[in-house]
Backbone as a ProteinNet text record, in pm:
[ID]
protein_1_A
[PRIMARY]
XXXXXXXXXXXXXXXXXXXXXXXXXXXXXXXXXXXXXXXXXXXXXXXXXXXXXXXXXXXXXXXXXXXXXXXXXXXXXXXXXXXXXXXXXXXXXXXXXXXXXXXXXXXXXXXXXXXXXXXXXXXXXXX
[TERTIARY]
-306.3	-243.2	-286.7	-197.9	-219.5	-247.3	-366.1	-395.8	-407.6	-354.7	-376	-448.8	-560.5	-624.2	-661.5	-591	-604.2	-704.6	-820.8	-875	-901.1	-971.8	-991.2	-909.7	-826.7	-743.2	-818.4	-772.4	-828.5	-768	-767.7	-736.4	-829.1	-776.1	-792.3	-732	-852.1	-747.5	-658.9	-599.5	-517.6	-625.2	-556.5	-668.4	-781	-779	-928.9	-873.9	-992.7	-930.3	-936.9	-884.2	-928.2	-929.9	-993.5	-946.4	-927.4	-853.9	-780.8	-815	-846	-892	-835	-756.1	-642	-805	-837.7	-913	-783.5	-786.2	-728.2	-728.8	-715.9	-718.1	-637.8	-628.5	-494.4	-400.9	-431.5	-372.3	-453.6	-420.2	-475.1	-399.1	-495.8	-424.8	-337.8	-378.2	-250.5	-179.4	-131.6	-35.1	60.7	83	199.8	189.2	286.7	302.8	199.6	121.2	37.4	91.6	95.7	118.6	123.4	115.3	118	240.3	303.7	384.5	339.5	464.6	411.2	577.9	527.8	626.4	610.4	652.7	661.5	675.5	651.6	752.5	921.3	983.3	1113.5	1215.3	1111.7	1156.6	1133.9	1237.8	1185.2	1074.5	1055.3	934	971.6	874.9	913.4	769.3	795.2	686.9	601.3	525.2	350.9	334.9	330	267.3	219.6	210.7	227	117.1	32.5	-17.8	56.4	28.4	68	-33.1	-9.9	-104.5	-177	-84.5	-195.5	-255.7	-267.9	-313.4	-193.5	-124.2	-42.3	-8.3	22.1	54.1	144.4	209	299.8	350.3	357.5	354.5	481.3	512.4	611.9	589.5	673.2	624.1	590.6	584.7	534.9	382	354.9	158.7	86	192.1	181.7	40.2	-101.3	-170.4	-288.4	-240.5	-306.9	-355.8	-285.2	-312.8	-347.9	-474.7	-438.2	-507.5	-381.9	-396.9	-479.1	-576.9	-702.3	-719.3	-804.7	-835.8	-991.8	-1058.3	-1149.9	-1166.9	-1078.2	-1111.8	-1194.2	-1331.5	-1437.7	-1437.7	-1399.1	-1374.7	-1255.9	-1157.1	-989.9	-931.8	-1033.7	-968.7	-872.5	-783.5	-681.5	-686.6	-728.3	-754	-640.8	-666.6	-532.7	-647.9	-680.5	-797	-626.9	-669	-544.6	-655.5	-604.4	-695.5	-592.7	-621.4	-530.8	-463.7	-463.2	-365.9	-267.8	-149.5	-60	-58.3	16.2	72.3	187	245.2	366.9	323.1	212.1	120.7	157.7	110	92.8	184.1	158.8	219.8	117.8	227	127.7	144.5	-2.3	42.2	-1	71.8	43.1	31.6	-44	-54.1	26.9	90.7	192.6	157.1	187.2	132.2	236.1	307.5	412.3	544.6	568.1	671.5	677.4	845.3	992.6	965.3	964.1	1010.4	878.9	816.8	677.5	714.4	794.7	801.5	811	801.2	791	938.8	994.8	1187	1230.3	1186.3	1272.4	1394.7	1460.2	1618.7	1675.2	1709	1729.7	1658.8	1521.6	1449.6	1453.5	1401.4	1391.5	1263.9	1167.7	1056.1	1070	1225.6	1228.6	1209.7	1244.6	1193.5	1036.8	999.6	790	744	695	644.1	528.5	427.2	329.4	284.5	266.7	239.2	110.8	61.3	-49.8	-39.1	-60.3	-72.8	-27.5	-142.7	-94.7	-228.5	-217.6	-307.2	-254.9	-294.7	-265.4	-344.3	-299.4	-318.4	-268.4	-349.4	-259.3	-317.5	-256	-299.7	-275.9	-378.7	-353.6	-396.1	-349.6	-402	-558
-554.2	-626.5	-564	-544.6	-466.9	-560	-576.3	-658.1	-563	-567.5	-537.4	-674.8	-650.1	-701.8	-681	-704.4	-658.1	-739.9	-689.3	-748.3	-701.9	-694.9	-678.9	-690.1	-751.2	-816.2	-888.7	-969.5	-1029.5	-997.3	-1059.6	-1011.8	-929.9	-846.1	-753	-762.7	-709.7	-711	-564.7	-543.3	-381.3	-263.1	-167.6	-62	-88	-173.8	-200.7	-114.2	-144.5	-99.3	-180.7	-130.9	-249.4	-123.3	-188.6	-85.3	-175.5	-174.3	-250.9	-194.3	-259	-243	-317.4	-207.9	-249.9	-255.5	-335.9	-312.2	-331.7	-234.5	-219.9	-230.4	-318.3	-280.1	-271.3	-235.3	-194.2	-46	-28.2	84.5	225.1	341.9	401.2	486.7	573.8	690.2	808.8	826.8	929	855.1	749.5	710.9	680.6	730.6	732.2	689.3	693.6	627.7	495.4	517.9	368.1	371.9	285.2	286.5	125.5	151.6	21.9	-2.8	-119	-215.4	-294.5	-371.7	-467.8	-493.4	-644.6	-742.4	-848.4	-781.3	-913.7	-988.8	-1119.1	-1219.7	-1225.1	-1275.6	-1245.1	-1073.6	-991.5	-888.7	-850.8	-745.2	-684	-599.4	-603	-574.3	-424	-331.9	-175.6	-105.2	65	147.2	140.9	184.8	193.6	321.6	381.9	504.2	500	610.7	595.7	762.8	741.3	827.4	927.9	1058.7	1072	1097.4	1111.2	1137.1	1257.6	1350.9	1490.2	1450.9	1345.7	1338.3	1373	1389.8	1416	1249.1	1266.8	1152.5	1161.4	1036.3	1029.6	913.3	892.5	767.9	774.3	664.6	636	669.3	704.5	757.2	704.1	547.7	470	441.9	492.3	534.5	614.6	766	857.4	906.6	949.9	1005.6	859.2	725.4	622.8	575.2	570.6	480.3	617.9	600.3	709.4	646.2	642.2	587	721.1	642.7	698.7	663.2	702.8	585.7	664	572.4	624.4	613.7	715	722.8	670.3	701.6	640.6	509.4	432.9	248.1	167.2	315.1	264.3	168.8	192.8	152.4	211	161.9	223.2	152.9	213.3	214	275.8	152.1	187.1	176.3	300.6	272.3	302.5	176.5	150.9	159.4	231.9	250.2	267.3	192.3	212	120.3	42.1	-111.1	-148.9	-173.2	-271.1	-383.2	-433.7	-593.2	-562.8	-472.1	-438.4	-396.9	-344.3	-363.7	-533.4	-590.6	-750.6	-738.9	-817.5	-820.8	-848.9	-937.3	-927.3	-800.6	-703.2	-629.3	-609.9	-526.4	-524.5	-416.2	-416.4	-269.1	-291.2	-166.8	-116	-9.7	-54.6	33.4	110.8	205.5	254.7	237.4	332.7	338.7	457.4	423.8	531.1	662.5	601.6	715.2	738.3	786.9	853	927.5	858.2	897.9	768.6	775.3	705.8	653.1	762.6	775.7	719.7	617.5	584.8	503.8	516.4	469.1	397.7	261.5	167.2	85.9	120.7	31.6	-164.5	-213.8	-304.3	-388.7	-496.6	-493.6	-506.9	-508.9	-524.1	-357.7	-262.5	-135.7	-88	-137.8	-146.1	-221.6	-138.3	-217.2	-321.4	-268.7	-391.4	-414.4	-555.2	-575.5	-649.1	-638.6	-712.3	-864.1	-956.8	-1052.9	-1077.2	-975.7	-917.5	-990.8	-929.4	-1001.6	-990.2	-1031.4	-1096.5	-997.5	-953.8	-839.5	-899.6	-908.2	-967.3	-894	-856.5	-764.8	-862.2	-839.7	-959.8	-872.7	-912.9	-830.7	-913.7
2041.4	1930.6	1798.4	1711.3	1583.1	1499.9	1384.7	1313.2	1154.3	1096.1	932	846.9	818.4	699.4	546.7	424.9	333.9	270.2	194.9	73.1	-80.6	-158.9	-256.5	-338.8	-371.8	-468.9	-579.1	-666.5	-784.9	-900.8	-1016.2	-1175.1	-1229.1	-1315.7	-1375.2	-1529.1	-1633.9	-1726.3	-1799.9	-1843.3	-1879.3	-1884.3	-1838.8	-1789.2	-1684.3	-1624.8	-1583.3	-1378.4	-1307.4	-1148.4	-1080.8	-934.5	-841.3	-717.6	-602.4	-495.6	-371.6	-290.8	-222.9	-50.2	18.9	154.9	271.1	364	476.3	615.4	691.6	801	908	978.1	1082.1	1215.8	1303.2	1449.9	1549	1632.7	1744.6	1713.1	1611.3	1550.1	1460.2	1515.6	1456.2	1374	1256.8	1171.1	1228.4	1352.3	1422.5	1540.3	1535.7	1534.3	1516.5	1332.4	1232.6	1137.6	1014.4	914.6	853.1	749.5	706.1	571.8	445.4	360.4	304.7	136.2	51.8	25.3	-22.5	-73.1	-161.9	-271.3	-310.8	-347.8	-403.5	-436.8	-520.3	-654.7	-828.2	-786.1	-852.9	-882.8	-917.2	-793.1	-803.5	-820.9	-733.8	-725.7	-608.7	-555.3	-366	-348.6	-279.4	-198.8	-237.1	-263.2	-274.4	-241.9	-190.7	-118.3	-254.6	-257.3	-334.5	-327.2	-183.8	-136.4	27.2	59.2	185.7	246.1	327.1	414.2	569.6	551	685.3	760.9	914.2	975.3	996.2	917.8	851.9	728.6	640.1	572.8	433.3	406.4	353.6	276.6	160.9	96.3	-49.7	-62.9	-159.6	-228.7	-353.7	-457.3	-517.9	-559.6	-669	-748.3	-886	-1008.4	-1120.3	-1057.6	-1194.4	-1158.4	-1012.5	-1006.2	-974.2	-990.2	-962	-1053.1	-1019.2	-1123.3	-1151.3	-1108.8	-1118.6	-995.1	-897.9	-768.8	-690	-542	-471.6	-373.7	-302.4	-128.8	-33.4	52.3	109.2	227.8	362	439.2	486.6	599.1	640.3	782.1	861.1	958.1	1057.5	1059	1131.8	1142	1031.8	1026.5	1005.3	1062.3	1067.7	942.4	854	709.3	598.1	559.1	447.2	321.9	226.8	133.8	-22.8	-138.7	-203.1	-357.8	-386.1	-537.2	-647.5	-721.5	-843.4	-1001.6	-1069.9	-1187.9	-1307.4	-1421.5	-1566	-1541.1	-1476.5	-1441.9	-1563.8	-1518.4	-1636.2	-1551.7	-1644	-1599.5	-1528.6	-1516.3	-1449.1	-1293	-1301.6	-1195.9	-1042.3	-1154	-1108.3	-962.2	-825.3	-787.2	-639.8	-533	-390.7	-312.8	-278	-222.5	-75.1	-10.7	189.1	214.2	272	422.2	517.6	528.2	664	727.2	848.7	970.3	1026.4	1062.6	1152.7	1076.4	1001.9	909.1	953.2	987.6	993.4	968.3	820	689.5	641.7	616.7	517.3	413.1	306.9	196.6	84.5	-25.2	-131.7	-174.9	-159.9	-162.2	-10.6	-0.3	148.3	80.3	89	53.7	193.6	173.8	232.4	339.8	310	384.5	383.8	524.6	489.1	559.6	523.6	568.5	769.8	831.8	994.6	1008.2	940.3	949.6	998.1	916.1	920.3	1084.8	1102.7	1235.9	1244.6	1122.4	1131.2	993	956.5	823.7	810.3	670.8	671.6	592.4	556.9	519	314.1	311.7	151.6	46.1	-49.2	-158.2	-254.9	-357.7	-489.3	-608.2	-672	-812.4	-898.5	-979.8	-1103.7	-1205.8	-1336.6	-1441.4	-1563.2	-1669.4	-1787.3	-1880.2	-2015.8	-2133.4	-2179.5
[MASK]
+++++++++++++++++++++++++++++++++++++++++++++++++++++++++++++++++++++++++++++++++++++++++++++++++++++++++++++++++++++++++++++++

C-alpha cells in the first residue's frame, strides 16, 4: 500500500522559506514519476515540479530559480525547499507519486491521472 505523507507547511511571511517533506512508503524513486502540486483558493490544482527517476527535474516558471524539488533516497523522502516566498505562493500543497507525464508542461492533466496522492498541507505567505 502506497502512503504519501507531507509535512512542513506553516506561514511564512514575504521572502521568508519553508521546506516541505513527502515520507513515503510502498513506493519507491525508481519506480517513476514523484512530484509537487498545489491548489489556491478557488483555483485548480496545477504541477509545482516534478522529479525523474534519473534524477532529472523540472518547475514551472513562476518557481523556477526559487523552489527546488529534492529527495533522499536512503529515507524514501521527497522533498520541495521553497525560498523568496510570495503570497501568490499561498496555497495547499501535495506529493504525487507515479505520474504519466514528468514534465511541468503536462497539458491536460487531471488529479485521476496521478496514481498516488498525499493528503497535502497548508502554505500560506503574508506580508
Amino acid at each position: 500500500q502506497v502512503q504519501l505523507v507531507e509535512s512542513g507547511g506553516g506561514s511564512v511571511q514575504t521572502g521568508g522559506s519553508l521546506r516541505l517533506s513527502c515520507a513515503v512508503s510502498g513506493y519507491t524513486y525508481d519506480s517513476g514519476c514523484m512530484g509537487w502540486f498545489r491548489q489556491a483558493p478557488g483555483k485548480k490544482r496545477e504541477v509545482v515540479a516534478v522529479i525523474e527517476t534519473d534524477g532529472d527535474t523540472d518547475y514551472i516558471d513562476s518557481v523556477k530559480g526559487r523552489f527546488t524539488i529534492s529527495r533522499d533516497i536512503a529515507n524514501n523522502t521527497l522533498y520541495l525547499r521553497m525560498s523568496s516566498l510570495k503570497f501568490e505562493d499561498t496555497a495547499i500543497y501535495y506529493c504525487a507519486a507515479d505520474l504519466p507525464v514528468c514534465h511541468s508542461l503536462w497539458v491536460g492533466w487531471s488529479p485521476d491521472h496521478v496514481g498516488y496522492w498525499g493528503q497535502g498541507t497548508q502554505v500560506t505567505v503574508s506580508s
